[in-house]
Tab-separated table of C-alpha atoms and ligand atoms in Angstrom:
chain	number	residue	atom	x	y	z
I	1	MET	CA	65.804	9.048	129.438
I	2	ALA	CA	68.515	11.593	130.281
I	3	HIS	CA	68.471	14.991	128.601
I	4	ARG	CA	70.438	14.731	125.323
I	5	VAL	CA	72.982	17.454	124.584
I	6	VAL	CA	74.632	17.388	121.182
I	7	VAL	CA	77.793	19.468	120.802
I	8	ILE	CA	79.123	20.275	117.338
I	9	GLY	CA	82.908	20.810	117.210
I	10	SER	CA	85.900	19.676	119.260
I	11	GLY	CA	87.677	23.039	119.408
I	12	PHE	CA	87.849	25.343	122.400
I	13	GLY	CA	84.088	25.887	122.510
I	14	GLY	CA	82.926	22.316	121.865
I	15	LEU	CA	85.427	20.479	124.041
I	16	PHE	CA	85.040	22.828	126.994
I	17	ALA	CA	81.238	22.703	126.762
I	18	ALA	CA	81.342	18.897	126.895
I	19	LYS	CA	83.751	18.961	129.858
I	20	LYS	CA	81.691	21.507	131.761
I	21	LEU	CA	78.690	19.151	131.532
I	22	LYS	CA	80.584	16.361	133.287
I	23	ARG	CA	78.508	16.516	136.463
I	24	ALA	CA	75.188	17.353	134.820
I	25	ASP	CA	72.411	14.804	134.439
I	26	VAL	CA	72.746	14.742	130.663
I	27	GLU	CA	74.027	12.532	127.855
I	28	VAL	CA	76.557	14.442	125.803
I	29	THR	CA	77.321	13.540	122.192
I	30	LEU	CA	80.199	15.530	120.724
I	31	ILE	CA	80.308	15.415	116.920
I	32	SER	CA	83.354	16.751	115.112
I	33	ARG	CA	84.809	16.385	111.642
I	34	VAL	CA	88.217	15.788	113.196
I	35	SER	CA	89.176	13.247	115.842
I	36	HIS	CA	91.292	15.723	117.815
I	37	HIS	CA	91.053	18.889	119.869
I	38	LEU	CA	93.215	21.489	118.158
I	39	PHE	CA	95.160	24.116	120.064
I	40	GLN	CA	95.160	26.616	117.191
I	41	PRO	CA	97.412	29.245	118.839
I	42	LEU	CA	100.429	26.956	118.313
I	43	LEU	CA	99.654	25.884	114.731
I	44	TYR	CA	102.332	28.232	113.413
I	45	GLN	CA	104.931	26.231	115.368
I	46	VAL	CA	103.846	23.037	113.611
I	47	ALA	CA	104.095	24.874	110.286
I	48	THR	CA	107.635	26.023	111.048
I	49	GLY	CA	108.989	22.754	112.404
I	50	ILE	CA	109.113	23.466	116.136
I	51	LEU	CA	106.283	21.193	117.301
I	52	SER	CA	104.678	18.003	116.031
I	53	GLN	CA	100.978	17.871	115.301
I	54	GLY	CA	100.360	15.412	118.159
I	55	GLU	CA	101.571	17.958	120.686
I	56	ILE	CA	98.869	20.464	119.835
I	57	ALA	CA	96.136	18.060	118.781
I	58	PRO	CA	95.420	15.300	121.297
I	59	ALA	CA	92.612	12.825	120.523
I	60	THR	CA	89.252	14.122	121.774
I	61	ARG	CA	88.248	10.563	122.676
I	62	GLU	CA	91.246	10.272	124.956
I	63	ILE	CA	90.552	13.610	126.667
I	64	LEU	CA	86.965	12.565	127.385
I	65	LYS	CA	87.586	8.888	128.132
I	66	ARG	CA	86.869	9.258	131.861
I	67	GLN	CA	83.763	11.372	131.339
I	68	ARG	CA	81.103	8.684	131.436
I	69	ASN	CA	78.254	10.862	130.198
I	70	ALA	CA	80.136	11.885	127.043
I	71	ASP	CA	80.334	10.129	123.685
I	72	VAL	CA	82.464	11.229	120.741
I	73	LEU	CA	81.416	10.803	117.101
I	74	LEU	CA	83.534	11.522	114.054
I	75	GLY	CA	81.586	13.253	111.309
I	76	GLU	CA	81.126	16.424	109.317
I	77	VAL	CA	77.792	17.977	110.258
I	78	THR	CA	76.017	18.686	106.999
I	79	ALA	CA	72.558	19.557	108.261
I	80	ILE	CA	70.866	20.841	111.390
I	81	ASP	CA	67.087	20.480	111.544
I	82	LEU	CA	65.724	22.867	114.168
I	83	THR	CA	62.135	21.635	113.775
I	84	ASN	CA	62.843	17.952	114.252
I	85	LYS	CA	65.802	18.652	116.550
I	86	THR	CA	68.280	16.499	114.659
I	87	VAL	CA	71.853	16.829	113.463
I	88	THR	CA	73.012	14.939	110.383
I	89	SER	CA	76.681	14.097	110.123
I	90	GLN	CA	78.681	12.246	107.523
I	91	VAL	CA	82.000	10.452	107.100
I	92	GLY	CA	82.335	9.494	103.450
I	93	VAL	CA	79.190	7.555	102.590
I	94	HIS	CA	78.413	6.858	106.234
I	95	ARG	CA	75.560	9.129	107.325
I	96	LYS	CA	74.233	9.470	110.862
I	97	VAL	CA	71.267	11.351	112.313
I	98	THR	CA	71.514	12.306	115.993
I	99	GLU	CA	68.602	13.668	117.991
I	100	TYR	CA	69.037	16.359	120.620
I	101	ASP	CA	67.125	18.134	123.367
I	102	THR	CA	69.757	20.869	123.596
I	103	LEU	CA	72.282	21.738	120.890
I	104	ILE	CA	75.580	23.583	121.295
I	105	VAL	CA	77.012	24.706	117.980
I	106	ALA	CA	80.759	25.432	118.117
I	107	ALA	CA	81.948	24.734	114.574
I	108	GLY	CA	84.359	27.680	114.513
I	109	ALA	CA	85.619	29.430	111.409
I	110	SER	CA	87.810	28.759	108.394
I	111	THR	CA	90.200	30.963	106.418
I	112	GLY	CA	88.368	33.813	104.678
I	113	TYR	CA	89.525	35.374	101.398
I	114	PHE	CA	87.018	38.261	101.269
I	115	GLY	CA	85.279	36.805	98.235
I	116	ASN	CA	88.562	35.840	96.502
I	117	ASP	CA	88.504	32.097	97.067
I	118	GLN	CA	90.579	31.673	93.900
I	119	PHE	CA	93.615	32.772	95.983
I	120	GLU	CA	93.372	29.690	98.186
I	121	PRO	CA	95.514	27.213	96.165
I	122	TYR	CA	98.362	29.761	95.987
I	123	ALA	CA	98.028	31.292	99.451
I	124	PRO	CA	96.858	28.670	101.941
I	125	GLY	CA	95.693	29.740	105.373
I	126	LEU	CA	96.474	28.271	108.773
I	127	LYS	CA	93.418	26.844	110.505
I	128	SER	CA	93.937	23.099	110.701
I	129	ILE	CA	96.583	20.406	111.076
I	130	ASP	CA	96.354	19.792	107.304
I	131	ASP	CA	97.046	23.499	106.712
I	132	ALA	CA	100.027	23.487	109.084
I	133	LEU	CA	101.573	20.420	107.443
I	134	GLU	CA	101.005	21.892	103.997
I	135	LEU	CA	102.673	25.128	105.043
I	136	ARG	CA	105.566	23.207	106.574
I	137	ALA	CA	106.038	21.416	103.255
I	138	ARG	CA	105.834	24.682	101.320
I	139	ILE	CA	108.240	26.551	103.612
I	140	PHE	CA	110.944	23.893	104.030
I	141	GLY	CA	110.342	22.769	100.431
I	142	ALA	CA	110.969	26.284	99.125
I	143	PHE	CA	114.533	26.209	100.478
I	144	GLU	CA	115.051	22.792	98.853
I	145	MET	CA	113.758	24.086	95.507
I	146	ALA	CA	115.972	27.168	95.743
I	147	GLU	CA	119.002	24.903	96.229
I	148	LEU	CA	118.151	23.132	92.943
I	149	GLN	CA	118.183	26.259	90.787
I	150	ASP	CA	121.153	26.975	88.522
I	151	LYS	CA	120.675	30.736	88.407
I	152	PRO	CA	120.268	33.072	91.411
I	153	GLU	CA	117.329	34.800	89.681
I	154	ASP	CA	115.495	31.469	89.545
I	155	ALA	CA	116.205	30.828	93.224
I	156	ALA	CA	114.942	34.262	94.296
I	157	PRO	CA	111.167	33.549	94.163
I	158	TRP	CA	111.755	30.402	96.213
I	159	LEU	CA	113.596	32.457	98.800
I	160	THR	CA	110.857	35.090	98.993
I	161	PHE	CA	108.155	34.417	101.568
I	162	VAL	CA	105.088	36.631	101.593
I	163	VAL	CA	102.767	36.595	104.605
I	164	VAL	CA	99.463	38.402	104.093
I	165	GLY	CA	97.928	39.880	107.249
I	166	ALA	CA	99.813	41.289	110.258
I	167	GLY	CA	97.535	40.147	113.076
I	168	PRO	CA	98.991	37.722	115.648
I	169	THR	CA	99.089	34.746	113.247
I	170	GLY	CA	100.790	36.692	110.420
I	171	VAL	CA	103.329	38.243	112.781
I	172	GLU	CA	104.096	34.901	114.430
I	173	LEU	CA	104.532	33.173	111.080
I	174	ALA	CA	106.712	35.907	109.586
I	175	GLY	CA	108.845	35.946	112.745
I	176	GLN	CA	109.303	32.183	112.671
I	177	ILE	CA	110.127	32.014	108.959
I	178	ALA	CA	112.765	34.704	109.536
I	179	GLU	CA	114.242	32.829	112.520
I	180	LEU	CA	114.179	29.585	110.587
I	181	SER	CA	116.195	31.075	107.751
I	182	ARG	CA	118.601	33.092	109.907
I	183	ARG	CA	119.231	30.532	112.670
I	184	THR	CA	118.109	26.972	111.949
I	185	LEU	CA	118.912	26.595	108.256
I	186	ARG	CA	121.951	28.888	108.260
I	187	LYS	CA	124.516	26.155	107.548
I	188	ASP	CA	122.332	23.469	105.982
I	189	PHE	CA	122.684	24.308	102.285
I	190	ARG	CA	125.619	24.398	99.874
I	191	SER	CA	124.456	26.573	96.943
I	192	ILE	CA	122.084	29.016	98.543
I	193	ASP	CA	122.467	31.215	101.598
I	194	PRO	CA	119.212	30.769	103.570
I	195	THR	CA	119.964	33.850	105.679
I	196	GLN	CA	119.342	35.934	102.535
I	197	ALA	CA	115.696	34.793	102.326
I	198	ARG	CA	113.260	37.697	102.099
I	199	VAL	CA	110.282	37.677	104.409
I	200	ILE	CA	107.634	40.237	103.440
I	201	LEU	CA	104.725	40.948	105.752
I	202	LEU	CA	101.785	42.685	104.050
I	203	GLU	CA	99.091	44.458	106.020
I	204	GLY	CA	96.058	46.295	104.646
I	205	GLY	CA	95.750	48.545	107.702
I	206	ASP	CA	98.069	51.156	109.175
I	207	GLY	CA	100.121	48.923	111.440
I	208	VAL	CA	100.951	45.442	112.646
I	209	LEU	CA	99.094	43.945	115.635
I	210	SER	CA	96.730	46.920	115.515
I	211	THR	CA	94.366	45.471	118.146
I	212	PHE	CA	97.174	45.802	120.719
I	213	GLY	CA	97.174	49.627	120.501
I	214	PRO	CA	99.555	52.126	118.843
I	215	THR	CA	102.564	51.747	121.177
I	216	GLN	CA	102.648	47.956	121.040
I	217	SER	CA	102.056	48.099	117.296
I	218	THR	CA	105.003	50.448	116.692
I	219	LYS	CA	107.342	48.472	118.934
I	220	ALA	CA	106.310	45.210	117.306
I	221	ARG	CA	106.996	46.639	113.860
I	222	GLN	CA	110.430	47.834	114.949
I	223	ALA	CA	111.220	44.388	116.363
I	224	LEU	CA	110.126	42.694	113.144
I	225	GLU	CA	112.188	45.053	111.016
I	226	LYS	CA	115.215	44.486	113.216
I	227	MET	CA	114.880	40.801	112.367
I	228	GLY	CA	115.102	41.710	108.682
I	229	ILE	CA	111.393	41.354	107.926
I	230	ASP	CA	110.123	43.719	105.256
I	231	VAL	CA	106.914	45.100	106.799
I	232	ARG	CA	104.566	46.878	104.401
I	233	CYS	CA	101.400	48.480	105.740
I	234	ASN	CA	98.480	50.027	103.816
I	235	ALA	CA	99.146	47.274	101.287
I	236	MET	CA	96.089	45.692	99.691
I	237	VAL	CA	96.534	42.371	97.903
I	238	GLN	CA	94.918	42.513	94.454
I	239	THR	CA	95.721	39.074	93.104
I	240	VAL	CA	97.615	35.977	94.126
I	241	ASP	CA	98.721	33.424	91.557
I	242	ALA	CA	101.239	30.602	91.182
I	243	THR	CA	104.177	32.994	90.942
I	244	GLY	CA	103.405	35.776	93.389
I	245	VAL	CA	101.264	38.570	94.696
I	246	GLU	CA	100.130	41.843	93.200
I	247	VAL	CA	99.887	44.584	95.811
I	248	LYS	CA	98.325	48.022	95.663
I	249	TYR	CA	99.457	50.631	98.190
I	250	LYS	CA	97.407	53.419	99.729
I	251	ASP	CA	99.392	56.044	97.759
I	252	GLY	CA	98.072	54.507	94.524
I	253	SER	CA	101.274	52.699	93.513
I	254	SER	CA	101.279	48.978	92.876
I	255	GLU	CA	103.840	46.229	92.619
I	256	TYR	CA	104.165	42.533	91.781
I	257	LEU	CA	106.091	40.494	94.341
I	258	SER	CA	107.468	37.264	92.870
I	259	SER	CA	107.175	34.546	95.464
I	260	ASN	CA	106.631	30.820	95.420
I	261	CYS	CA	105.499	30.705	99.031
I	262	VAL	CA	102.595	32.928	100.025
I	263	VAL	CA	100.675	32.453	103.262
I	264	TRP	CA	97.236	33.934	103.946
I	265	ALA	CA	96.672	35.121	107.514
I	266	ALA	CA	94.265	37.920	106.700
I	267	GLY	CA	90.752	36.803	107.477
I	268	VAL	CA	88.326	34.233	108.770
I	269	GLN	CA	84.859	33.131	107.745
I	270	ALA	CA	82.519	31.466	110.230
I	271	SER	CA	81.231	27.949	109.560
I	272	PRO	CA	78.448	27.734	106.947
I	273	LEU	CA	76.337	26.001	109.616
I	274	GLY	CA	75.646	29.549	110.874
I	275	ALA	CA	73.771	30.387	107.671
I	276	GLN	CA	71.774	27.147	108.042
I	277	LEU	CA	70.723	28.157	111.546
I	278	ALA	CA	69.780	31.651	110.406
I	279	ALA	CA	67.682	30.301	107.523
I	280	GLN	CA	65.552	28.290	109.961
I	281	SER	CA	65.236	30.878	112.749
I	282	ASP	CA	64.895	34.591	113.523
I	283	ALA	CA	68.686	34.958	113.648
I	284	GLU	CA	70.833	36.962	111.257
I	285	VAL	CA	74.434	36.386	110.229
I	286	ASP	CA	77.002	39.189	109.973
I	287	ARG	CA	79.455	39.746	107.110
I	288	GLY	CA	81.839	37.179	108.532
I	289	GLY	CA	79.060	34.572	108.607
I	290	ARG	CA	78.735	34.763	112.414
I	291	VAL	CA	75.333	34.215	113.998
I	292	LYS	CA	73.896	37.167	115.932
I	293	VAL	CA	72.917	35.476	119.179
I	294	ASN	CA	70.797	36.547	122.154
I	295	PRO	CA	72.717	37.943	125.155
I	296	ASP	CA	72.561	34.482	126.778
I	297	LEU	CA	74.188	32.942	123.656
I	298	THR	CA	71.020	31.228	122.467
I	299	LEU	CA	69.694	31.357	118.944
I	300	PRO	CA	66.812	33.861	118.606
I	301	GLY	CA	63.560	31.901	118.843
I	302	HIS	CA	65.376	28.725	119.934
I	303	PRO	CA	66.357	28.723	123.619
I	304	GLU	CA	67.436	25.083	123.229
I	305	VAL	CA	70.224	26.023	120.776
I	306	PHE	CA	73.453	27.751	121.844
I	307	VAL	CA	75.944	29.180	119.354
I	308	ILE	CA	79.370	29.865	120.832
I	309	GLY	CA	82.980	30.760	119.993
I	310	ASP	CA	84.078	31.952	116.556
I	311	MET	CA	80.603	31.275	115.143
I	312	MET	CA	78.776	33.783	117.303
I	313	ALA	CA	78.433	37.545	116.979
I	314	LEU	CA	77.757	39.387	120.234
I	315	ASP	CA	78.930	42.797	121.453
I	316	ASN	CA	81.884	42.804	119.034
I	317	LEU	CA	83.609	40.103	121.053
I	318	PRO	CA	86.783	38.913	119.305
I	319	GLY	CA	87.302	35.439	117.842
I	320	VAL	CA	89.662	34.214	120.549
I	321	ALA	CA	89.952	31.084	122.639
I	322	GLN	CA	88.778	32.729	125.872
I	323	VAL	CA	85.499	33.863	124.293
I	324	ALA	CA	84.862	30.277	123.153
I	325	MET	CA	85.830	28.720	126.487
I	326	GLN	CA	83.851	31.161	128.599
I	327	GLY	CA	80.884	30.831	126.217
I	328	ALA	CA	81.095	27.056	126.675
I	329	LYS	CA	81.056	27.435	130.439
I	330	HIS	CA	78.111	29.834	130.264
I	331	SER	CA	76.045	27.477	128.061
I	332	ALA	CA	76.778	24.520	130.349
I	333	ARG	CA	75.747	26.557	133.413
I	334	THR	CA	72.508	27.573	131.699
I	335	ILE	CA	71.703	23.963	130.768
I	336	ARG	CA	72.367	22.770	134.316
I	337	ALA	CA	70.257	25.561	135.828
I	338	ARG	CA	67.348	24.641	133.568
I	339	LEU	CA	67.559	20.950	134.470
I	340	GLU	CA	67.807	21.709	138.173
I	341	ASP	CA	64.961	24.271	138.023
I	342	LYS	CA	67.259	27.036	139.254
I	343	PRO	CA	67.452	30.611	137.935
I	344	GLU	CA	69.436	30.815	134.675
I	345	PRO	CA	72.671	32.856	134.664
I	346	GLY	CA	71.158	35.147	131.996
I	347	ALA	CA	73.352	37.366	129.850
I	348	PHE	CA	76.899	36.233	128.995
I	349	ASP	CA	79.439	38.384	130.789
I	350	TYR	CA	82.840	38.065	129.110
I	351	PHE	CA	85.901	38.525	131.278
I	352	ASP	CA	88.811	39.763	129.159
I	353	LYS	CA	91.984	38.112	130.489
I	354	GLY	CA	94.170	39.938	127.951
I	355	SER	CA	95.876	39.086	124.689
I	356	MET	CA	99.374	38.245	123.578
I	357	ALA	CA	101.394	37.504	120.455
I	358	THR	CA	104.979	36.340	119.960
I	359	ILE	CA	107.292	38.092	117.560
I	360	SER	CA	110.300	35.819	117.830
I	361	ARG	CA	112.301	33.794	120.300
I	362	PHE	CA	112.331	35.717	123.591
I	363	ARG	CA	110.150	38.536	122.227
I	364	ALA	CA	106.395	39.030	122.534
I	365	VAL	CA	103.771	41.643	123.282
I	366	ALA	CA	101.053	41.165	125.884
I	367	ASN	CA	98.198	43.385	127.019
I	368	VAL	CA	96.655	42.477	130.352
I	369	GLY	CA	94.107	45.065	131.459
I	370	LYS	CA	95.940	48.399	131.364
I	371	LEU	CA	99.311	46.680	131.583
I	372	GLN	CA	101.309	46.527	128.349
I	373	LEU	CA	104.204	44.085	128.428
I	374	ARG	CA	106.885	43.704	125.782
I	375	GLY	CA	110.073	41.774	125.126
I	376	PHE	CA	111.332	38.929	127.296
I	377	LEU	CA	108.834	39.414	130.120
I	378	ALA	CA	105.900	39.228	127.701
I	379	TRP	CA	107.479	36.162	126.083
I	380	MET	CA	107.792	34.417	129.450
I	381	ALA	CA	104.131	35.220	130.159
I	382	TRP	CA	103.254	33.801	126.734
I	383	LEU	CA	105.245	30.623	127.471
I	384	PHE	CA	103.582	30.104	130.836
I	385	ILE	CA	100.014	30.686	129.574
I	386	HIS	CA	100.438	28.401	126.581
I	387	ILE	CA	101.813	25.532	128.638
I	388	LEU	CA	99.014	26.060	131.139
I	389	TYR	CA	96.251	25.834	128.549
I	390	LEU	CA	97.782	23.117	126.369
I	391	VAL	CA	95.655	20.005	126.881
I	392	GLY	CA	97.354	16.824	128.157
I	393	PHE	CA	100.343	16.188	130.452
I	394	GLN	CA	102.335	14.299	127.787
I	395	GLN	CA	101.743	17.155	125.362
I	396	LYS	CA	102.993	19.728	127.880
I	397	VAL	CA	106.196	17.797	128.618
I	398	SER	CA	107.112	17.126	125.013
I	399	THR	CA	106.265	20.717	123.978
I	400	LEU	CA	108.637	22.031	126.648
I	401	GLY	CA	111.341	19.721	125.285
I	402	HIS	CA	110.838	20.934	121.724
I	403	TRP	CA	110.876	24.559	122.872
I	404	MET	CA	114.227	23.998	124.525
I	405	VAL	CA	115.593	22.539	121.295
I	406	ALA	CA	114.279	25.459	119.234
I	407	PHE	CA	114.684	28.422	121.561
I	408	LEU	CA	117.818	27.576	123.554
I	409	GLY	CA	119.429	25.774	120.636
I	410	ARG	CA	119.152	26.433	116.911
I	411	ALA	CA	117.502	23.201	115.777
I	412	ARG	CA	113.914	22.304	114.980
I	413	ALA	CA	112.842	18.777	115.723
I	414	GLU	CA	109.874	18.566	113.345
I	415	ARG	CA	111.165	19.314	109.868
I	416	THR	CA	109.690	16.258	108.153
I	417	PHE	CA	107.564	16.981	105.099
I	418	THR	CA	106.502	15.157	101.950
I	419	LEU	CA	105.927	16.426	98.426
I	420	GLU	CA	102.349	15.184	98.684
I	421	GLN	CA	101.710	17.544	101.603
I	422	ALA	CA	102.841	20.470	99.457
I	423	ARG	CA	99.793	19.907	97.193
I	424	GLY	CA	101.807	20.332	93.994
I	425	SER	CA	103.119	23.760	94.980
I	426	LEU	CA	106.743	22.597	94.733
I	427	THR	CA	106.436	20.447	91.642
I	428	ASN	CA	103.981	22.258	89.352
I	429	GLU	CA	105.318	24.027	86.296
I	430	ARG	CA	105.449	27.773	86.910
I	431	GLU	CA	105.458	30.340	84.218
I	432	ALA	CA	107.086	33.320	85.846
I	433	ARG	CA	105.658	36.751	84.993
I	434	PRO	CA	107.950	38.787	82.818
I	435	PRO	CA	109.507	41.597	84.876
I	436	GLY	CA	107.864	45.033	84.705
K	1	LIG	C1	96.543	30.192	113.695
K	1	LIG	C2	95.649	30.656	114.812
K	1	LIG	C3	96.208	31.233	115.932
K	1	LIG	C4	95.386	31.660	116.978
K	1	LIG	N1	95.972	32.212	118.080
K	1	LIG	C5	95.197	32.557	119.129
K	1	LIG	C6	95.783	33.060	120.328
K	1	LIG	O1	96.996	33.212	120.427
K	1	LIG	N2	94.945	33.364	121.362
K	1	LIG	C7	93.603	33.199	121.267
K	1	LIG	O2	92.888	33.466	122.251
K	1	LIG	N3	93.020	32.754	120.156
K	1	LIG	C8	93.785	32.424	119.088
K	1	LIG	N4	93.194	31.947	117.943
K	1	LIG	C9	91.731	31.896	117.858
K	1	LIG	C10	91.176	30.691	118.599
K	1	LIG	O3	91.874	29.535	118.258
K	1	LIG	C11	89.692	30.584	118.234
K	1	LIG	O4	89.037	31.754	118.641
K	1	LIG	C12	89.061	29.373	118.916
K	1	LIG	O5	89.654	28.187	118.458
K	1	LIG	C13	87.560	29.362	118.662
K	1	LIG	O6	87.011	28.210	119.229
K	1	LIG	P1	85.748	27.502	118.542
K	1	LIG	O7	85.422	26.338	119.398
K	1	LIG	O8	84.727	28.509	118.261
K	1	LIG	O9	86.291	27.030	117.137
K	1	LIG	P2	87.449	26.007	116.794
K	1	LIG	O10	88.433	25.903	117.887
K	1	LIG	O11	87.922	26.398	115.438
K	1	LIG	O12	86.707	24.615	116.718
K	1	LIG	C14	85.767	24.319	115.727
K	1	LIG	C15	85.551	22.830	115.727
K	1	LIG	O13	84.443	22.494	114.923
K	1	LIG	C16	84.795	21.473	114.022
K	1	LIG	N5	83.921	21.636	112.856
K	1	LIG	C17	83.872	22.662	111.986
K	1	LIG	N6	82.894	22.469	111.089
K	1	LIG	C18	82.307	21.305	111.415
K	1	LIG	C19	81.244	20.566	110.856
K	1	LIG	N7	80.550	20.979	109.800
K	1	LIG	N8	80.913	19.387	111.415
K	1	LIG	C20	81.594	18.912	112.500
K	1	LIG	N9	82.608	19.582	113.065
K	1	LIG	C21	82.959	20.759	112.533
K	1	LIG	C22	86.259	21.703	113.778
K	1	LIG	O14	86.895	20.558	113.257
K	1	LIG	C23	86.715	22.046	115.182
K	1	LIG	O15	86.883	20.881	115.946
K	1	LIG	C24	93.988	31.519	116.892
K	1	LIG	C25	93.431	30.938	115.740
K	1	LIG	C26	94.261	30.500	114.720
K	1	LIG	C27	93.663	29.864	113.508
């Protein structure tokens, strides 16, 4: 019987691990709770009506259809048994136990609220297709609700968008909401003026995009402010409820921002499967729930288990796609070396290809080695890289088409939303806080 490799997750880590095992003498079973591979870096474009979900989330089964040694199973992994080497997954009442010889765990991370999970219904994050469609409904729906109000003061909270967290996702979302209101929706309404929408970007630290260094951070802030975005740093969110956000600033002052559309882009929490692995092995998890792995990405005490991507903690590597993809490649190489009785590659050596974030149409920041790019050039680099890494030819072509519509024109092709997707956020009764 061929060596059985079970891969958990169809994100960057899981999918690339399965693909890298194409020529190995193994049977790969990829188990994921979703049927697609999600290109998370473009989720914010689904949320703001530029792209459709199909463009960034092709079916995993289709991607792997020509890989004869790979099988795809839909299911949420609920238990990993390191002693009996089994993975239990579930879809509704349907439960399945899959045996493995080698296990690659790449279940990623979800939105983290730093112990304040009660914020979640009022400030959804952006990690999945469901999240993106909910945010789309909340964002476009907020303009619709504003149009229905008789008094300007009742429309104001609907026209106030608060984005919490000024990392790449927060900056990209704030930039797109601003562009949406100032360009796309400019002439679409009769009672309200969408260009007057307030977009507030809250950041707990000193600056936006802080991981890009002080110069890029300052320039990015200036660019955001030029677009009319109200950037507030050293701002710690105290509470989020149905009508807004309470913020405390570093100088001790605090303020309540009335908003009916709050987005959380401030933190992530690794999959709870990490804690399960730690409980059964010598591994520890860090504060973000990430598993502290051996230098070769294996679980301490379990050389047959690899933990990769956003779930692993090693040398302070960031939770980015390249870490997951290179970790996938490294695990696959190790598995092949073992099966072929060759020396193992040993410690994982991450090659940093750089990082980038868009601010708006035609504007981005990119750090590649010592090179710091900004503006149009960085945006072009961003465009090229994203098309390159987007999975699927069809997806690439239709994404390019939608980008032309949105960036060269003013329109957005994917504005469809339903009230159901807004999870009650548009229709629930709201009792506004009295001013003061
Ligand atoms: C909005 C956003 C923007 C980003 N932008 C960038 C960017 O510009 N550049 C960059 O490099 N990185 C970016 N990232 C980070 C990057 O997407 C992640 O680092 C990368 O996806 C990690 O890969 P992964 O395989 O570890 O996890 P993921 O890609 O998250 O995949 C996890 C997989 O596991 C599945 N899963 C989870 N739990 C279970 C379970 N219990 N059972 C079965 N399946 C399960 C999930 O459905 C998913 O398929 C961004 C992330 C987000 C959310």
